[in-house]
Short mmCIF file of C-alpha atoms and ligand atoms in Angstrom, two decimals:
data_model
loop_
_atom_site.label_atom_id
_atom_site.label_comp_id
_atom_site.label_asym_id
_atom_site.label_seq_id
_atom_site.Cartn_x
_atom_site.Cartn_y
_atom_site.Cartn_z
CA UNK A 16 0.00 0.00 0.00
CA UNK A 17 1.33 3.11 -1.01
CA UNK A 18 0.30 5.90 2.35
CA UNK A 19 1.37 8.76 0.49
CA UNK A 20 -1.87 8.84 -0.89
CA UNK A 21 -3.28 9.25 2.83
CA UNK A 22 -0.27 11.33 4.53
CA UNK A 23 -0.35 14.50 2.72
CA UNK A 24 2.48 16.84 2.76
CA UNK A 25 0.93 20.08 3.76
CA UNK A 26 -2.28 21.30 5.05
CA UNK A 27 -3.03 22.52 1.91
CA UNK A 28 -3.13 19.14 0.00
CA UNK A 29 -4.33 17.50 3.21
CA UNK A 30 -7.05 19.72 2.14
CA UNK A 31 -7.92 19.45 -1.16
CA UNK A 32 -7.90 15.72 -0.62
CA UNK A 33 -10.40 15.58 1.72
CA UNK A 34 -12.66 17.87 -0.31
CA UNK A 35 -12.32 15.69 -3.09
CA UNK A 36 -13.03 12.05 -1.37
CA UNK A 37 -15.29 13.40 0.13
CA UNK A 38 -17.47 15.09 -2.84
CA UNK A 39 -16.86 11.70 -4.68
CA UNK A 40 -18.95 9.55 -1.66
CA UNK A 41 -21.88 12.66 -2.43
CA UNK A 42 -21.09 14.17 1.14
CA UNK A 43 -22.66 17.25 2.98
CA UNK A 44 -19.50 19.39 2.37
CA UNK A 45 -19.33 22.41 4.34
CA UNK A 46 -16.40 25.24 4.44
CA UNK A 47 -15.77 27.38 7.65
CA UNK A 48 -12.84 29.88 6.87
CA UNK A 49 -10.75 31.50 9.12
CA UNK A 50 -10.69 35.02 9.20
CA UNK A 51 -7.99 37.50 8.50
CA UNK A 52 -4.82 34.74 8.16
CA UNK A 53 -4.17 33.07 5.05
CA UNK A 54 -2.45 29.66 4.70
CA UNK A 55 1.38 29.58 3.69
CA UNK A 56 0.62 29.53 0.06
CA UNK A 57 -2.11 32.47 0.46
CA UNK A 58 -5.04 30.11 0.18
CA UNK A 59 -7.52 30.03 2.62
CA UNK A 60 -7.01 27.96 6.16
CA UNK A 61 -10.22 25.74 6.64
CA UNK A 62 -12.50 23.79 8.88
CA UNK A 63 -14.25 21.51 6.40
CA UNK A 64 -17.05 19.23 7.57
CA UNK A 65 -18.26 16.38 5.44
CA UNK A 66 -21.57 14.33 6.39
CA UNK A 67 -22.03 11.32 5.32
CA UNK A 68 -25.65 9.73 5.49
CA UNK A 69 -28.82 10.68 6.25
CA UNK A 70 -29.26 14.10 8.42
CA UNK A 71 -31.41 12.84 11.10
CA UNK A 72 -29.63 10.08 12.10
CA UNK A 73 -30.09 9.35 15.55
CA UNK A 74 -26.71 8.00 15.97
CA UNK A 75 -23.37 10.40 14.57
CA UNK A 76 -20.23 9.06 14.73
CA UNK A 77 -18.17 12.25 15.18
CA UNK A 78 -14.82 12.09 13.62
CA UNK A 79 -12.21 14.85 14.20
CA UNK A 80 -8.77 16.01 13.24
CA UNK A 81 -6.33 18.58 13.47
CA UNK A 82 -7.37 19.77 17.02
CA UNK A 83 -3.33 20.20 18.07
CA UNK A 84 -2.50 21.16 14.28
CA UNK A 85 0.27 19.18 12.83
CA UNK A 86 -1.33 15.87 14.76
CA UNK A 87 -3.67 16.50 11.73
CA UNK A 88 -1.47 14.42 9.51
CA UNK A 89 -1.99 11.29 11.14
CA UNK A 90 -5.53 12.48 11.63
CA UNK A 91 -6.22 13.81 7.91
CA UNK A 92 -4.68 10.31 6.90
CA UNK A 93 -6.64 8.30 8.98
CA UNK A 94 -10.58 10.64 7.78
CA UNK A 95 -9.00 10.22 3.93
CA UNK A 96 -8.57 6.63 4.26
CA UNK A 97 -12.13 5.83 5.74
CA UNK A 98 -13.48 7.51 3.29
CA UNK A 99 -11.98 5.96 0.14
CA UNK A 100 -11.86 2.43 1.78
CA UNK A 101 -15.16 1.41 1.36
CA UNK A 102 -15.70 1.75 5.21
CA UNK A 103 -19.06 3.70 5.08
CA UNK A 104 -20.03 3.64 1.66
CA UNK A 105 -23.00 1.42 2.88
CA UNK A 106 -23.91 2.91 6.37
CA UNK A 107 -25.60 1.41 8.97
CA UNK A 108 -29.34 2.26 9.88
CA UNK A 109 -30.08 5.22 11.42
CA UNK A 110 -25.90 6.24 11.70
CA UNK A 111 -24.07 8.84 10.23
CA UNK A 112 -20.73 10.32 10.31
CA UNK A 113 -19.74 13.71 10.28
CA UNK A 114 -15.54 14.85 9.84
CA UNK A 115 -14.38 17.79 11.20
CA UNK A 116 -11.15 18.09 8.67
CA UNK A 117 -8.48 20.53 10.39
CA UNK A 118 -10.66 22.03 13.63
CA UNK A 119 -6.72 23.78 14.11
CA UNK A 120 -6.26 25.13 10.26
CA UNK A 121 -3.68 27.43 11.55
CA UNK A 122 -1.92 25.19 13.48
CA UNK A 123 -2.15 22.42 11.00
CA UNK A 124 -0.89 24.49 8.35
CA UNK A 125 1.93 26.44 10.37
CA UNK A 126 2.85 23.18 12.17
CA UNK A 127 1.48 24.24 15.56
CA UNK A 128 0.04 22.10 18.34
CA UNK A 129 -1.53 25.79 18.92
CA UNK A 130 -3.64 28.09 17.09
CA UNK A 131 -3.10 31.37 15.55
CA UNK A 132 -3.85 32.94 19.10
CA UNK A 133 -1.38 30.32 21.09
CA UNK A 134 -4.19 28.74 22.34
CA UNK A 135 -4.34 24.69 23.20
CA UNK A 136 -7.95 24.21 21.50
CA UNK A 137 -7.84 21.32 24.08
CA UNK A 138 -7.68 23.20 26.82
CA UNK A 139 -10.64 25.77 25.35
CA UNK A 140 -13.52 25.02 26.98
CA UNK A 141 -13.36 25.97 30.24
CA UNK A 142 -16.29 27.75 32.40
CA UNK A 143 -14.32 31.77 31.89
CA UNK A 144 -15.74 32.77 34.84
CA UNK A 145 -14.20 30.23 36.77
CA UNK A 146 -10.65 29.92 35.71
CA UNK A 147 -8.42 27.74 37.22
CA UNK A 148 -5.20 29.18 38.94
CA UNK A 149 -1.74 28.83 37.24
CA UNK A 150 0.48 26.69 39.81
CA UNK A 151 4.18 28.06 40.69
CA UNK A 152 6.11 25.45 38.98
CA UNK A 153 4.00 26.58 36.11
CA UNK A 154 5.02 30.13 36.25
CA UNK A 155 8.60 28.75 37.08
CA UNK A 156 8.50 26.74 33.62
CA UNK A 157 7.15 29.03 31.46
CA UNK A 158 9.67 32.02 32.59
CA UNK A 159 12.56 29.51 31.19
CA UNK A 160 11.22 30.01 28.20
CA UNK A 161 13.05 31.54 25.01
CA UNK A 162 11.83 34.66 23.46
CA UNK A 163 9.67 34.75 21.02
CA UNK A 164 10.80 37.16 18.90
CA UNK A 165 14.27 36.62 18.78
CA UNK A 166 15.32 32.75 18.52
CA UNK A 167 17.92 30.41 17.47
CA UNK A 168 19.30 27.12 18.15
CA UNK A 169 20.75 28.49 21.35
CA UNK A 170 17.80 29.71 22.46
CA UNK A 171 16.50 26.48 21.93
CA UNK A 172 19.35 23.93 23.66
CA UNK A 173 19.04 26.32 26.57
CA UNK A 174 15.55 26.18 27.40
CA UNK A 175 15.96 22.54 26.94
CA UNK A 176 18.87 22.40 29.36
CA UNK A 177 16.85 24.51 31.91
CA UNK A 178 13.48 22.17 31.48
CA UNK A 179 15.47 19.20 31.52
CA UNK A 180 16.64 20.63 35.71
CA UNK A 181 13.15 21.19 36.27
CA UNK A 182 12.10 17.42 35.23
CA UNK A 183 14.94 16.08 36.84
CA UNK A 184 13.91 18.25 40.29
CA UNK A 185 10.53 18.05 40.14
CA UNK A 186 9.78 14.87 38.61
CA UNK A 187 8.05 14.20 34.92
CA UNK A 188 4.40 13.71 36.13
CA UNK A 189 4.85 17.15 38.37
CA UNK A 190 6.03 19.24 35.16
CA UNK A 191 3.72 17.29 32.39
CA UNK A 192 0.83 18.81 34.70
CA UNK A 193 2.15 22.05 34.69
CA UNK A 194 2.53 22.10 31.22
CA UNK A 195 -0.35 20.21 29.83
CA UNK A 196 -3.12 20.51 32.34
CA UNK A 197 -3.55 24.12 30.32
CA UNK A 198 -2.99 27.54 31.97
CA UNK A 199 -5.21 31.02 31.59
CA UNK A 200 -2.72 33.66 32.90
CA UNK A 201 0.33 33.04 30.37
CA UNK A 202 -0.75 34.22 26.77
CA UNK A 203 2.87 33.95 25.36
CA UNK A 204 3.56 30.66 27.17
CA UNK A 205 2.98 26.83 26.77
CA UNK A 206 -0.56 24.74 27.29
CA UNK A 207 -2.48 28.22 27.08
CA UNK A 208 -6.16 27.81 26.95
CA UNK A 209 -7.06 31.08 25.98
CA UNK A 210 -9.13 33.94 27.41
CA UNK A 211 -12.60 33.17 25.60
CA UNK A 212 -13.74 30.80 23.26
CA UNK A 213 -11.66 30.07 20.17
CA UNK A 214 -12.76 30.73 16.64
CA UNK A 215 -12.53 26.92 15.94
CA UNK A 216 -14.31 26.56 19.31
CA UNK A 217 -17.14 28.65 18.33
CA UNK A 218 -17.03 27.19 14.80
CA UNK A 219 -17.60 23.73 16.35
CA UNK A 220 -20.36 24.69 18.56
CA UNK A 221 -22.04 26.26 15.64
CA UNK A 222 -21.99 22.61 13.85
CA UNK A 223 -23.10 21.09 16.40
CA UNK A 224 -26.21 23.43 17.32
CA UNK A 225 -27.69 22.56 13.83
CA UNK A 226 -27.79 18.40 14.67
CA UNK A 227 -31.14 17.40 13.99
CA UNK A 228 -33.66 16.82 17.41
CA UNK A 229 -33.39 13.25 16.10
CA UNK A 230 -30.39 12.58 16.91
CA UNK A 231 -29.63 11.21 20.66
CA UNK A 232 -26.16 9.96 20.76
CA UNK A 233 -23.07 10.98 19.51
CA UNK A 234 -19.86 8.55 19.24
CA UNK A 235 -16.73 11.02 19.73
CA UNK A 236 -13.90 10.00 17.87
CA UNK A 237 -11.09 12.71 17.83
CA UNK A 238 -7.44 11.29 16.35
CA UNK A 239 -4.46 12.74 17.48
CA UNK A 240 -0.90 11.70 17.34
CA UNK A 241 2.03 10.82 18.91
CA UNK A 242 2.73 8.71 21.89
CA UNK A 243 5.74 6.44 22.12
CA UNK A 244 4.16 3.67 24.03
CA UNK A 245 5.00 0.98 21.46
CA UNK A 246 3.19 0.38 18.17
CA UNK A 247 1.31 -2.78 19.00
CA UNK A 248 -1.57 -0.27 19.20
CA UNK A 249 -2.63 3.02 19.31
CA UNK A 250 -3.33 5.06 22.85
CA UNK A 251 -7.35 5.30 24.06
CA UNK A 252 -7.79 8.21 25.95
CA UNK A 253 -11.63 7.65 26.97
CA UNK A 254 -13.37 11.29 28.49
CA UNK A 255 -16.30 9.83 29.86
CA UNK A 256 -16.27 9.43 34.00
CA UNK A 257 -15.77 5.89 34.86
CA UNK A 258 -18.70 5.22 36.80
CA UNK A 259 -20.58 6.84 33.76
CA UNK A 260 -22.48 4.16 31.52
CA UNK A 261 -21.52 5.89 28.68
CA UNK A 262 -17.65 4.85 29.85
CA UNK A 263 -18.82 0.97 29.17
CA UNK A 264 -20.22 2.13 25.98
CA UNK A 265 -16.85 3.29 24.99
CA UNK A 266 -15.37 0.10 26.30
CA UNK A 267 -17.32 -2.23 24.04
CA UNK A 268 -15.77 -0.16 20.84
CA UNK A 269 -12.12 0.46 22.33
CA UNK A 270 -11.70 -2.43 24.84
CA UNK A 271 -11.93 -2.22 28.39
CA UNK A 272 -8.40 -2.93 28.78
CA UNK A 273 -7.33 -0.27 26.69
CA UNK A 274 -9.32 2.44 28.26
CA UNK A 275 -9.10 1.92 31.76
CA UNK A 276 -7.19 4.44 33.90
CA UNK A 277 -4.16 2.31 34.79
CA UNK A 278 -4.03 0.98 31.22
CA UNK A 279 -3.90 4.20 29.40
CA UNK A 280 -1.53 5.96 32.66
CA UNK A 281 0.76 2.76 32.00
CA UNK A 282 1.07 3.82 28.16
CA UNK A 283 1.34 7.39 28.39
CA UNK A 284 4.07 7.01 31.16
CA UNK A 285 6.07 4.82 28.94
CA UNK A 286 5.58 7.50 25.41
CA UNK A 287 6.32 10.26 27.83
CA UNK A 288 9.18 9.07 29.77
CA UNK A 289 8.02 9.44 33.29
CA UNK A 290 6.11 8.07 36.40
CA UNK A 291 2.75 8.65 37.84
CA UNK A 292 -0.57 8.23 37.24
CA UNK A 293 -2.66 10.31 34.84
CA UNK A 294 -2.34 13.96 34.63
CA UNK A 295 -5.19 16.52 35.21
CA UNK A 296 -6.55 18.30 31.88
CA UNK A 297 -8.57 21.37 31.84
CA UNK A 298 -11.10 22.65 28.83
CA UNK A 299 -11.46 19.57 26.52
CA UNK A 300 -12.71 19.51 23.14
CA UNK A 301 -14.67 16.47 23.85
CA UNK A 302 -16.46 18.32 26.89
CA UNK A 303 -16.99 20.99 24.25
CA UNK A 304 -19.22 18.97 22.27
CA UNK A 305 -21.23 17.94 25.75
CA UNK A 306 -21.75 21.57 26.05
CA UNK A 307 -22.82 22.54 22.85
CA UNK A 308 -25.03 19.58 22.27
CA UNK A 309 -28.62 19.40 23.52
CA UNK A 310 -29.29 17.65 27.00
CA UNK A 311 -31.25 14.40 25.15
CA UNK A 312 -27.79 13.73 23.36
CA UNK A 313 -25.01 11.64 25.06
CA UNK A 314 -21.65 11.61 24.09
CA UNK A 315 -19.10 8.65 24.46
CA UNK A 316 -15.90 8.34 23.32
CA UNK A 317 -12.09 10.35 23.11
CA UNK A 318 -9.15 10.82 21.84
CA UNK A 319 -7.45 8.41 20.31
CA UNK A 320 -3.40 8.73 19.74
CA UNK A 321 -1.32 7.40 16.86
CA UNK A 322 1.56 5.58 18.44
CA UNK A 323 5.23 4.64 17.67
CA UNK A 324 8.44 3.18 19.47
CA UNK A 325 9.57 4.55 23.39
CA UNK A 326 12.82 6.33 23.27
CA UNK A 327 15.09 6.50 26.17
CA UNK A 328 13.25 8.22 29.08
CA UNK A 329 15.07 11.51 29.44
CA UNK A 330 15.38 12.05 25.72
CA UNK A 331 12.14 10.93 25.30
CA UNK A 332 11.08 14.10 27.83
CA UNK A 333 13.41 16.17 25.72
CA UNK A 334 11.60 15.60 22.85
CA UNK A 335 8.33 16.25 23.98
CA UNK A 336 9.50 19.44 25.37
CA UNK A 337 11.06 20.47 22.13
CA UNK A 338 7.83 19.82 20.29
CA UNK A 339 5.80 22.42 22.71
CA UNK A 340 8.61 24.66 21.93
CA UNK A 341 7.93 24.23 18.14
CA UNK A 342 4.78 25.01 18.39
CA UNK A 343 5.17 27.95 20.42
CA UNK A 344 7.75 29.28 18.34
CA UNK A 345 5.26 29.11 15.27
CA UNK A 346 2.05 30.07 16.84
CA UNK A 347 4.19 33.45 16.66
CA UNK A 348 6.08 32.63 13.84
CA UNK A 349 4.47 32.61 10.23
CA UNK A 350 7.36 33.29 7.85
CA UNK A 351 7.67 29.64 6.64
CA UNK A 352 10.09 31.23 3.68
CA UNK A 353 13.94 31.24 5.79
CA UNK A 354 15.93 28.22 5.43
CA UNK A 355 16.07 27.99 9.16
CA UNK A 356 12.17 28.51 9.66
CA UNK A 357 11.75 25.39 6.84
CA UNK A 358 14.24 23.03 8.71
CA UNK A 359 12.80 23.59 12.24
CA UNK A 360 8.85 22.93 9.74
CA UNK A 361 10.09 19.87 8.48
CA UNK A 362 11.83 18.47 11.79
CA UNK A 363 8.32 19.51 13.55
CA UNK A 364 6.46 16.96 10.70
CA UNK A 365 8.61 14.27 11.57
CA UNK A 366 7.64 14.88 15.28
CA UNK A 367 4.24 14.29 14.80
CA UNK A 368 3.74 12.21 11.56
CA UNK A 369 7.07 10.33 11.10
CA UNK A 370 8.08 9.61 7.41
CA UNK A 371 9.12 5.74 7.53
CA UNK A 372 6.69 3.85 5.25
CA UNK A 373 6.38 0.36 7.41
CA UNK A 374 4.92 2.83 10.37
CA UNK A 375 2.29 4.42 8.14
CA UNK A 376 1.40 1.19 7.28
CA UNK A 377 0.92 -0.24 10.53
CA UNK A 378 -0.79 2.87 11.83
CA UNK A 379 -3.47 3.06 9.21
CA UNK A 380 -4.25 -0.28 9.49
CA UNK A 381 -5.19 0.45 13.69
CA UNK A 382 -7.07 3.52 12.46
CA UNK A 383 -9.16 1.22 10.52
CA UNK A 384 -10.08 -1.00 12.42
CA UNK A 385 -10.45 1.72 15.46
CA UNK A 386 -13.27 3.41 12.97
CA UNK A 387 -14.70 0.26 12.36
CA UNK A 388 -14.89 -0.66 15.70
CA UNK A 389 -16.43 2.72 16.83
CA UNK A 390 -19.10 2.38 13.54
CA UNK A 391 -19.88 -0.83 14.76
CA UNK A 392 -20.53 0.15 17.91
CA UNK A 393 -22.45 3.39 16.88
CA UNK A 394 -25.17 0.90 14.49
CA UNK A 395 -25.70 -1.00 17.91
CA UNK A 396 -26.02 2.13 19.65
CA UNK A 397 -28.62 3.49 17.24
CA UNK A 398 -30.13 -0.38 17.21
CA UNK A 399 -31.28 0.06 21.45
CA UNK A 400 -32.28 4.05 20.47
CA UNK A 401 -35.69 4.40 20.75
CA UNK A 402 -37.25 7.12 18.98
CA UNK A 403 -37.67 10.69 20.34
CA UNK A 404 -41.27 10.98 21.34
CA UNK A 405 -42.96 13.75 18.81
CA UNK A 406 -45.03 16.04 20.21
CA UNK A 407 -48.07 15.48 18.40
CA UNK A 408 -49.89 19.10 19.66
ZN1 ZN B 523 -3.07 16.00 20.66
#
């Protein structure tokens, strides 16, 4: 199998392709375009939504990618190939599936886990009249950082140096937290969620305010990419509470014994290099779509990482680190045109969608049979759905 067909080069293929496979299977295409910044070749940067099957469907399966950006290649790859594979040319009863194609155009296209603000879309949808407090070692972290408007390899190996003290001080579970968990106070900084909603934030819970009343239950599938756990399969990151029902319902697609807690901390200690159990998170997309979806309509399901091989722990954390720095540097840098700007682009891609042929492979072939799963599971979903009671006034 040739996966160059799936793993596009550039947002702006990624793109086109998706428009195109996704007009040939008669789709619902829709365009959402992003004002003010254009993409690297001065075309337009995108959310495009296809839906496929009928519109009142009282089961969606909900596939997204490109919430952190450049994860969008895996993700792009994995929407292109269900759609060409012959997946859902025959849909279940009563399920549909709608793709969210690049819900981070900027970030996809300018190879930023952030968007054109800095902001972590997963870390978005907080209550803003709540916001949670940044911690110490968070302020500590992000005032090691290099500056953003002057920056060079130096710069770079320095920060790392400094981060790497803080890991080795404060432990890798400690600092993942303060980095990931998101923070409201540092606009400039890493894991910022952002002072309001997002563009692509509001653009998603404008899609999602026009589901039909029909339609009950939605099975959230959002890829991302990468995790060094090991390639035997990809990471399950299941949102639902585990007392919830709807956390079973997820297990019957995923596997129970990929989505329970210890299961998923054991993987994402061993593709981030560190100890602990699993670290907090604040503002996710998938509680996003709770929230903008009507109270009749459950949601089950996650995030679901592309995988490949552990590195040695502390380099491991090193490289994780650098990524965040990548992405900071362009969420605030969008000449693409220096010869410095395109190395630091094209060691970023390799970051988050490696090149070798034998892992695309392997990884498309788990992101089939993770959207079949989750399709499956979504027709028996919509099989025990009774319909919404009309009121007949
Ligand atoms: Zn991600």
């Amino acid at each position: 199998m040739s996966t160059a067909k799936f793993f596009s080069e550039n947002y702006q293929e990624a793109r086109l392709r998706f428009v195109e496979a996704a007009s040939l299977l008669k789709a619902n295409l829709k365009s959402f375009t992003l004002p003010k910044i254009l993409a690297p070749d001065g075309s337009e940067l995108c959310i495009d939504t296809a839906w496929v099957g009928r519109a009142d469907a009282k089961v969606i399966l909900l596939c997204i990618s490109g919430t952190h950006g450049p994860e969008g290649f895996c993700g792009s790859a994995a929407q292109l190939q269900t759609l060409t594979d012959g997946s859902i040319d025959n849909l279940p009863e009563d399920v549909a599936v709608l793709f969210i194609h690049a819900l981070n155009p900027y970030g996809f296209a300018y190879m930023s886990r952030y968007n054109e603000n800095n902001v972590d879309l997963n870390r978005n949808w907080i209550n803003f009249d709540d916001i949670p407090k940044t911690s110490a070692l968070c302020q500590e972290l992000n005032s090691l950082l290099p500056p953003i408007d002057k920056f060079n390899e130096q710069h770079f190996n320095k920060a790392l140096q400094s981060l790497a003290k803080l890991l080795e001080k404060h432990g890798g579970l400690a600092v993942e937290n303060a980095l990931g968990a998101g923070q409201y106070s540092i606009p400039e900084g890493l894991g910022y969620g952002g002072k309001e909603r997002e563009w692509s934030s509001v653009i998603l819970a404008e899609i999602l305010s026009s589901l039909n009343p029909r339609t009950q239950k939605i099975a959230y599938l959002d890829w991302h990419s990468l995790v060094r756990s090991g390639t035997d399969d990809m990471v399950y990151l299941c949102f639902n509470k585990t007392d919830d029902p709807l956390f079973k319902r997820c297990a019957s697609w995923w596997g129970d014994h990929n989505i329970r807690t210890e299961a998923v901390a054991e993987k994402w200690n061993k593709g981030l290099g560190r100890e602990g159990g699993r670290p907090e998170r604040h503002g996710l997309v998938m509680w996003g779509v709770q929230d903008a979806t009507q109270a009749c309509q459950e949601v089950a399901g996650g995030v679901v990482e592309f995988t490949d091989q552990p590195l040695e722990p502390l380099l491991q954390k090193l490289e994780n680190m650098r990524a965040m720095l990548l992405s900071r540097y362009f969420a605030h840098n969008r000449d693409l045109s220096s010869e410095y700007n395109q190395s630091l682009y094209l060691q970023s891609r390799e970051l988050w969608a490696p090149s070798d042929q034998s892992w695309r492979e392997l990884q498309l072939q788990h992101a089939q049979r993770i959207f079949n799963a989750t399709l499956n599971g979504a027709a028996i979903w919509a099989n025990e759905t009774s319909d919404v009671e009309t009121n007949n006034e």
